Amino acid sequence: MSEPQQVNLQDLDLPALQQVKAQLEEELNHLTQSYTKLKGVQGRFRDCAESVEAMNGEKADDKQILVPLTSSLYVPGKLSNVEKVIVDIGTGYYVEKSIDDASKFYNEKVNYVKENLATLEKSITDKQNSLRAIVSVMQDKLQEQQKEAKK
Amino acid sequence: MSGASDVSSNPRGIPRSPFVERVEDYVSEAEPVEVVLKKFQEAISKYKFMEVNLLQRRKVLEEKIPEIEKTVAMVKLLVEKQDNAEPLHTDFELNDTLYAQAKIEPSGTVYLWLGANVMLEYKFEEAIDLLTSKLDTAQGSLKNTIEDLAFLRDQITTMEVNTARVYNWDVKQRRDRKKESA
């Protein structure tokens, strides 16, 4: 849906304006939801990047860690490989990467999501502006109608 | 389904709805039809509310039971490996999409997360006992929940039939009264 110009808005009557307003609000809702989800995903990727960094400072067979075997079962053990980690790259593929590669991978993901977030934010602002324009035109029309009714 | 005196005790305290044999028993001068219908409607909405709750509980249980089964299987595997007395190499989840390698030495104990920020250390046998009992409780609750859901379905249907019967009886009464007065 392209931006409605000022001329068109004035031509529309009140019910049509209501419709356009409702449609814009729904789109805005969807966009805001997607924005929140992307933010969450970005947070998780940043978390993974930090975890990889933390592995960087450790030595194998050094300290004891609690190894999760299921969501409620932990066993004491030691890190056996601090050079490589396994990264889930999506669609059921798992790749063994060195810590540097993994770190690079996650940071790339974080940047990619950041770019998408920026684009999304711009769309949201545009839609919000359109919504404000529609609301102001609606208010003008309402005032006109009330003046006509009083005459 | 019908029969108010089938079972004297209701499973887990859900009230059994009486089947209306004779509407005249329930409708009188003090309790006109509208009041009776309203009471029936209230009962129906209460049953439906309980049904929603039970559906939720069943979903949660159906998720938890496989988790507990997996954990039991893991502990049993550890017990086997323990007898070999050689360390176990495994990949574990460090983060959502990140896995790392670790070496587990047989230590005779496991740590169980009990929820509410509580984690305890157990020997293998104790862990297996605890987990099996948890599994049994969960499976028992699931069975009870499914029974309750079926029972509730029956009661809701009974109440809806009651409502229909009272309403029809009322319509018939009005028709008869009109015929008499005509």
Short mmCIF file of C-alpha atoms in Angstrom, two decimals:
data_model
loop_
_atom_site.label_atom_id
_atom_site.label_comp_id
_atom_site.label_asym_id
_atom_site.label_seq_id
_atom_site.Cartn_x
_atom_site.Cartn_y
_atom_site.Cartn_z
CA MET A 1 0.00 0.00 0.00
CA SER A 2 1.62 3.26 -1.08
CA GLU A 3 1.56 6.42 0.97
CA PRO A 4 -1.83 8.14 0.70
CA GLN A 5 -1.32 11.71 -0.44
CA GLN A 6 -2.91 14.59 1.32
CA VAL A 7 -5.30 15.19 -1.57
CA ASN A 8 -6.70 11.68 -1.43
CA LEU A 9 -7.18 11.76 2.31
CA GLN A 10 -9.32 14.86 2.11
CA ASP A 11 -11.50 13.27 -0.53
CA LEU A 12 -12.26 10.20 1.57
CA ASP A 13 -15.28 10.33 3.84
CA LEU A 14 -15.28 9.37 7.49
CA PRO A 15 -16.07 5.64 7.29
CA ALA A 16 -13.43 5.11 4.61
CA LEU A 17 -10.94 6.98 6.75
CA GLN A 18 -11.84 4.68 9.66
CA GLN A 19 -11.08 1.68 7.50
CA VAL A 20 -7.72 3.00 6.41
CA LYS A 21 -6.89 3.86 10.00
CA ALA A 22 -7.82 0.36 11.21
CA GLN A 23 -5.72 -1.21 8.48
CA LEU A 24 -2.72 0.92 9.32
CA GLU A 25 -3.04 0.08 13.01
CA GLU A 26 -3.07 -3.65 12.25
CA GLU A 27 0.02 -3.34 10.05
CA LEU A 28 1.71 -1.33 12.76
CA ASN A 29 0.93 -4.09 15.27
CA HIS A 30 2.47 -6.77 13.06
CA LEU A 31 5.56 -4.70 12.42
CA THR A 32 6.03 -3.95 16.10
CA GLN A 33 5.71 -7.64 16.96
CA SER A 34 8.31 -8.57 14.34
CA TYR A 35 10.55 -5.85 15.72
CA THR A 36 10.33 -7.26 19.23
CA LYS A 37 11.03 -10.79 17.99
CA LEU A 38 14.08 -9.63 16.04
CA LYS A 39 15.33 -7.84 19.12
CA GLY A 40 15.03 -11.08 21.06
CA VAL A 41 16.89 -13.02 18.40
CA GLN A 42 19.64 -10.43 18.35
CA GLY A 43 19.99 -10.73 22.13
CA ARG A 44 20.38 -14.51 21.85
CA PHE A 45 23.06 -14.23 19.18
CA ARG A 46 24.93 -11.70 21.28
CA ASP A 47 24.71 -14.14 24.19
CA CYS A 48 26.24 -16.90 22.06
CA ALA A 49 29.05 -14.57 20.97
CA GLU A 50 29.80 -13.85 24.62
CA SER A 51 29.79 -17.56 25.48
CA VAL A 52 32.31 -18.21 22.71
CA GLU A 53 34.49 -15.41 24.07
CA ALA A 54 34.29 -16.97 27.54
CA MET A 55 35.51 -20.28 26.12
CA ASN A 56 38.47 -18.40 24.71
CA GLY A 57 39.95 -17.77 28.10
CA GLU A 58 39.70 -21.36 29.35
CA LYS A 59 42.10 -24.28 29.16
CA ALA A 60 40.96 -27.82 28.52
CA ASP A 61 40.88 -30.28 31.42
CA ASP A 62 41.36 -27.42 33.77
CA LYS A 63 38.37 -26.48 35.83
CA GLN A 64 35.41 -28.56 36.77
CA ILE A 65 32.15 -27.66 35.12
CA LEU A 66 28.62 -28.97 35.45
CA VAL A 67 27.68 -30.51 32.14
CA PRO A 68 23.94 -30.48 31.33
CA LEU A 69 22.77 -33.82 29.96
CA THR A 70 19.08 -32.94 29.92
CA SER A 71 17.13 -29.93 31.10
CA SER A 72 17.21 -31.17 34.69
CA LEU A 73 20.27 -33.44 34.82
CA TYR A 74 23.81 -32.20 35.30
CA VAL A 75 27.03 -34.17 35.66
CA PRO A 76 30.42 -32.89 36.86
CA GLY A 77 33.05 -32.91 34.15
CA LYS A 78 35.82 -30.95 32.47
CA LEU A 79 36.01 -29.06 29.19
CA SER A 80 37.76 -31.29 26.71
CA ASN A 81 38.09 -29.04 23.69
CA VAL A 82 38.53 -25.30 23.93
CA GLU A 83 39.59 -24.84 20.35
CA LYS A 84 36.42 -25.93 18.60
CA VAL A 85 32.72 -25.48 19.20
CA ILE A 86 29.68 -26.73 17.35
CA VAL A 87 27.38 -24.08 15.93
CA ASP A 88 23.79 -24.62 14.77
CA ILE A 89 23.66 -22.74 11.47
CA GLY A 90 20.00 -23.50 10.88
CA THR A 91 17.94 -25.97 8.78
CA GLY A 92 19.26 -28.88 10.84
CA TYR A 93 22.94 -28.33 10.08
CA TYR A 94 25.59 -28.26 12.79
CA VAL A 95 29.11 -27.13 11.93
CA GLU A 96 32.26 -27.50 14.00
CA LYS A 97 34.07 -24.17 14.04
CA SER A 98 37.12 -22.78 15.74
CA ILE A 99 36.45 -20.20 18.41
CA ASP A 100 37.49 -17.35 16.13
CA ASP A 101 35.25 -18.54 13.31
CA ALA A 102 32.34 -19.04 15.70
CA SER A 103 32.86 -15.61 17.18
CA LYS A 104 32.96 -14.07 13.70
CA PHE A 105 29.84 -16.03 12.71
CA TYR A 106 27.79 -14.79 15.65
CA ASN A 107 28.93 -11.21 15.26
CA GLU A 108 27.96 -11.32 11.58
CA LYS A 109 24.52 -12.60 12.59
CA VAL A 110 24.17 -9.81 15.14
CA ASN A 111 25.03 -7.19 12.50
CA TYR A 112 22.67 -8.73 9.96
CA VAL A 113 19.82 -8.61 12.44
CA LYS A 114 20.79 -5.05 13.36
CA GLU A 115 20.45 -3.96 9.72
CA ASN A 116 17.04 -5.58 9.42
CA LEU A 117 15.98 -3.92 12.64
CA ALA A 118 16.96 -0.52 11.23
CA THR A 119 14.90 -1.09 8.07
CA LEU A 120 11.96 -2.27 10.14
CA GLU A 121 12.22 0.73 12.40
CA LYS A 122 12.05 3.06 9.41
CA SER A 123 8.90 1.30 8.13
CA ILE A 124 7.33 1.59 11.56
CA THR A 125 8.06 5.33 11.77
CA ASP A 126 6.62 5.88 8.30
CA LYS A 127 3.44 4.02 9.19
CA GLN A 128 3.13 5.96 12.43
CA ASN A 129 3.40 9.24 10.49
CA SER A 130 0.69 8.14 8.06
CA LEU A 131 -1.50 7.15 10.98
CA ARG A 132 -1.04 10.56 12.59
CA ALA A 133 -1.91 12.30 9.30
CA ILE A 134 -5.08 10.23 8.97
CA VAL A 135 -6.13 10.94 12.54
CA SER A 136 -5.69 14.69 12.04
CA VAL A 137 -7.69 14.64 8.79
CA MET A 138 -10.40 12.66 10.58
CA GLN A 139 -10.55 15.22 13.36
CA ASP A 140 -10.89 18.04 10.80
CA LYS A 141 -13.72 16.20 9.10
CA LEU A 142 -15.47 15.56 12.39
CA GLN A 143 -15.32 19.25 13.22
CA GLU A 144 -16.72 20.11 9.78
CA GLN A 145 -19.56 17.63 10.25
CA GLN A 146 -20.42 19.07 13.64
CA LYS A 147 -20.47 22.58 12.17
CA GLU A 148 -22.79 21.40 9.38
CA ALA A 149 -25.07 19.72 11.91
CA LYS A 150 -25.33 22.88 14.01
CA LYS A 151 -26.34 25.04 11.02
CA MET B 1 -24.48 -40.22 31.95
CA SER B 2 -27.86 -39.77 33.62
CA GLY B 3 -28.75 -40.76 37.15
CA ALA B 4 -27.90 -38.52 40.02
CA SER B 5 -27.09 -41.44 42.30
CA ASP B 6 -24.59 -43.37 40.16
CA VAL B 7 -21.50 -42.74 42.21
CA SER B 8 -21.85 -41.10 45.56
CA SER B 9 -18.33 -39.62 45.58
CA ASN B 10 -17.17 -37.45 42.72
CA PRO B 11 -13.61 -37.81 41.47
CA ARG B 12 -11.56 -35.00 42.98
CA GLY B 13 -14.54 -33.04 44.16
CA ILE B 14 -16.16 -32.06 40.87
CA PRO B 15 -19.88 -31.78 41.58
CA ARG B 16 -22.08 -34.12 39.58
CA SER B 17 -24.92 -32.40 37.79
CA PRO B 18 -28.36 -33.89 38.46
CA PHE B 19 -30.44 -34.96 35.51
CA VAL B 20 -33.81 -33.25 35.49
CA GLU B 21 -36.40 -36.05 35.27
CA ARG B 22 -39.39 -33.93 36.13
CA VAL B 23 -39.08 -30.23 35.49
CA GLU B 24 -41.83 -29.52 38.02
CA ASP B 25 -39.44 -30.63 40.76
CA TYR B 26 -37.10 -27.80 39.92
CA VAL B 27 -39.48 -25.03 38.91
CA SER B 28 -41.91 -23.68 41.49
CA GLU B 29 -43.47 -20.40 42.58
CA ALA B 30 -40.35 -19.41 44.47
CA GLU B 31 -38.03 -20.35 41.60
CA PRO B 32 -39.48 -19.26 38.28
CA VAL B 33 -38.14 -20.68 35.05
CA GLU B 34 -35.78 -17.77 34.45
CA VAL B 35 -34.01 -18.29 37.76
CA VAL B 36 -33.63 -22.02 37.15
CA LEU B 37 -32.29 -21.42 33.65
CA LYS B 38 -29.85 -18.86 34.99
CA LYS B 39 -28.58 -21.32 37.61
CA PHE B 40 -28.05 -23.94 34.93
CA GLN B 41 -26.14 -21.47 32.80
CA GLU B 42 -23.90 -20.58 35.72
CA ALA B 43 -23.16 -24.24 36.33
CA ILE B 44 -22.33 -24.74 32.66
CA SER B 45 -19.89 -21.83 32.63
CA LYS B 46 -18.23 -23.12 35.81
CA TYR B 47 -17.76 -26.54 34.22
CA LYS B 48 -16.36 -24.96 31.07
CA PHE B 49 -13.91 -22.93 33.12
CA MET B 50 -12.72 -26.08 34.89
CA GLU B 51 -12.40 -27.76 31.51
CA VAL B 52 -10.07 -25.03 30.26
CA ASN B 53 -7.90 -25.38 33.35
CA LEU B 54 -7.67 -29.13 33.00
CA LEU B 55 -6.78 -28.90 29.31
CA GLN B 56 -3.93 -26.58 30.24
CA ARG B 57 -2.73 -28.94 32.96
CA ARG B 58 -2.85 -31.89 30.61
CA LYS B 59 -0.72 -30.04 28.05
CA VAL B 60 1.92 -29.22 30.65
CA LEU B 61 2.03 -32.81 31.89
CA GLU B 62 2.26 -34.21 28.38
CA GLU B 63 5.33 -32.05 27.84
CA LYS B 64 7.01 -32.89 31.12
CA ILE B 65 6.65 -36.67 30.95
CA PRO B 66 9.02 -37.21 27.95
CA GLU B 67 11.57 -34.91 29.63
CA ILE B 68 11.56 -37.02 32.79
CA GLU B 69 11.80 -40.23 30.75
CA LYS B 70 14.84 -38.83 28.91
CA THR B 71 16.50 -37.92 32.18
CA VAL B 72 15.93 -41.39 33.61
CA ALA B 73 17.44 -42.93 30.47
CA MET B 74 20.50 -40.68 30.79
CA VAL B 75 21.12 -41.64 34.41
CA LYS B 76 20.82 -45.33 33.53
CA LEU B 77 23.34 -44.81 30.72
CA LEU B 78 25.72 -43.13 33.16
CA VAL B 79 25.38 -46.08 35.52
CA GLU B 80 26.44 -48.42 32.70
CA LYS B 81 29.38 -46.25 31.72
CA GLN B 82 30.38 -46.05 35.35
CA ASP B 83 31.16 -49.74 35.30
CA ASN B 84 33.64 -49.22 32.46
CA ALA B 85 35.50 -46.60 34.52
CA GLU B 86 36.49 -44.63 31.45
CA PRO B 87 35.63 -41.00 30.88
CA LEU B 88 32.77 -40.11 28.55
CA HIS B 89 33.14 -37.49 25.84
CA THR B 90 30.03 -35.57 25.00
CA ASP B 91 28.78 -32.40 23.33
CA PHE B 92 26.66 -30.31 25.59
CA GLU B 93 24.51 -27.24 25.04
CA LEU B 94 26.41 -24.13 26.02
CA ASN B 95 23.82 -21.83 24.51
CA ASP B 96 20.84 -21.84 22.19
CA THR B 97 22.78 -22.57 19.01
CA LEU B 98 26.18 -23.28 20.58
CA TYR B 99 27.53 -26.64 21.69
CA ALA B 100 30.90 -27.51 23.24
CA GLN B 101 32.78 -30.70 24.06
CA ALA B 102 33.36 -31.97 27.56
CA LYS B 103 34.79 -35.00 29.29
CA ILE B 104 32.74 -36.62 32.01
CA GLU B 105 34.53 -38.78 34.53
CA PRO B 106 32.51 -41.37 36.42
CA SER B 107 31.86 -39.82 39.77
CA GLY B 108 29.00 -41.88 41.11
CA THR B 109 26.78 -38.85 41.51
CA VAL B 110 24.52 -36.70 39.40
CA TYR B 111 23.04 -33.30 40.03
CA LEU B 112 19.30 -32.90 39.60
CA TRP B 113 17.62 -29.58 39.02
CA LEU B 114 14.49 -29.61 41.15
CA GLY B 115 13.23 -26.20 40.11
CA ALA B 116 12.86 -23.03 42.20
CA ASN B 117 16.61 -22.43 42.07
CA VAL B 118 17.28 -25.70 43.86
CA MET B 119 19.77 -28.29 42.68
CA LEU B 120 20.78 -31.35 44.67
CA GLU B 121 23.47 -33.96 44.32
CA TYR B 122 22.29 -37.57 44.27
CA LYS B 123 23.97 -40.94 43.99
CA PHE B 124 22.92 -42.86 40.89
CA GLU B 125 20.45 -45.15 42.66
CA GLU B 126 18.83 -42.30 44.59
CA ALA B 127 18.55 -40.28 41.39
CA ILE B 128 16.89 -43.15 39.55
CA ASP B 129 14.46 -43.63 42.44
CA LEU B 130 13.58 -39.95 42.60
CA LEU B 131 13.12 -39.64 38.86
CA THR B 132 11.03 -42.82 38.58
CA SER B 133 8.75 -41.63 41.37
CA LYS B 134 8.41 -38.23 39.67
CA LEU B 135 7.57 -39.99 36.43
CA ASP B 136 4.92 -42.13 38.13
CA THR B 137 3.34 -39.11 39.81
CA ALA B 138 3.23 -37.23 36.52
CA GLN B 139 1.71 -40.19 34.70
CA GLY B 140 -0.86 -40.63 37.46
CA SER B 141 -1.80 -36.95 37.34
CA LEU B 142 -2.13 -37.17 33.58
CA LYS B 143 -4.47 -40.15 33.87
CA ASN B 144 -6.56 -38.34 36.49
CA THR B 145 -6.69 -35.19 34.40
CA ILE B 146 -7.90 -37.11 31.35
CA GLU B 147 -10.55 -38.86 33.46
CA ASP B 148 -11.69 -35.53 34.89
CA LEU B 149 -11.91 -34.04 31.41
CA ALA B 150 -14.18 -36.88 30.23
CA PHE B 151 -16.29 -36.52 33.37
CA LEU B 152 -16.62 -32.78 32.84
CA ARG B 153 -17.69 -33.33 29.25
CA ASP B 154 -20.49 -35.55 30.52
CA GLN B 155 -21.62 -33.03 33.10
CA ILE B 156 -21.61 -30.18 30.60
CA THR B 157 -23.77 -32.24 28.22
CA THR B 158 -26.13 -33.16 31.07
CA MET B 159 -26.56 -29.54 32.05
CA GLU B 160 -27.17 -28.48 28.47
CA VAL B 161 -29.83 -31.18 28.12
CA ASN B 162 -31.36 -29.98 31.40
CA THR B 163 -31.49 -26.43 30.11
CA ALA B 164 -33.20 -27.59 26.93
CA ARG B 165 -35.75 -29.65 28.86
CA VAL B 166 -36.64 -26.83 31.24
CA TYR B 167 -36.95 -24.39 28.36
CA ASN B 168 -39.19 -26.73 26.34
CA TRP B 169 -41.33 -27.44 29.40
CA ASP B 170 -41.74 -23.72 29.91
CA VAL B 171 -42.76 -23.21 26.26
CA LYS B 172 -45.30 -25.99 26.62
CA GLN B 173 -46.67 -24.44 29.83
CA ARG B 174 -47.12 -21.07 28.18
CA ARG B 175 -48.90 -22.70 25.21
CA ASP B 176 -51.25 -24.59 27.53
CA ARG B 177 -51.97 -21.46 29.56
CA LYS B 178 -52.76 -19.54 26.38
CA LYS B 179 -55.11 -22.31 25.22
CA GLU B 180 -56.90 -22.25 28.56
CA SER B 181 -57.31 -18.52 28.59
CA ALA B 182 -58.42 -18.39 24.95
#
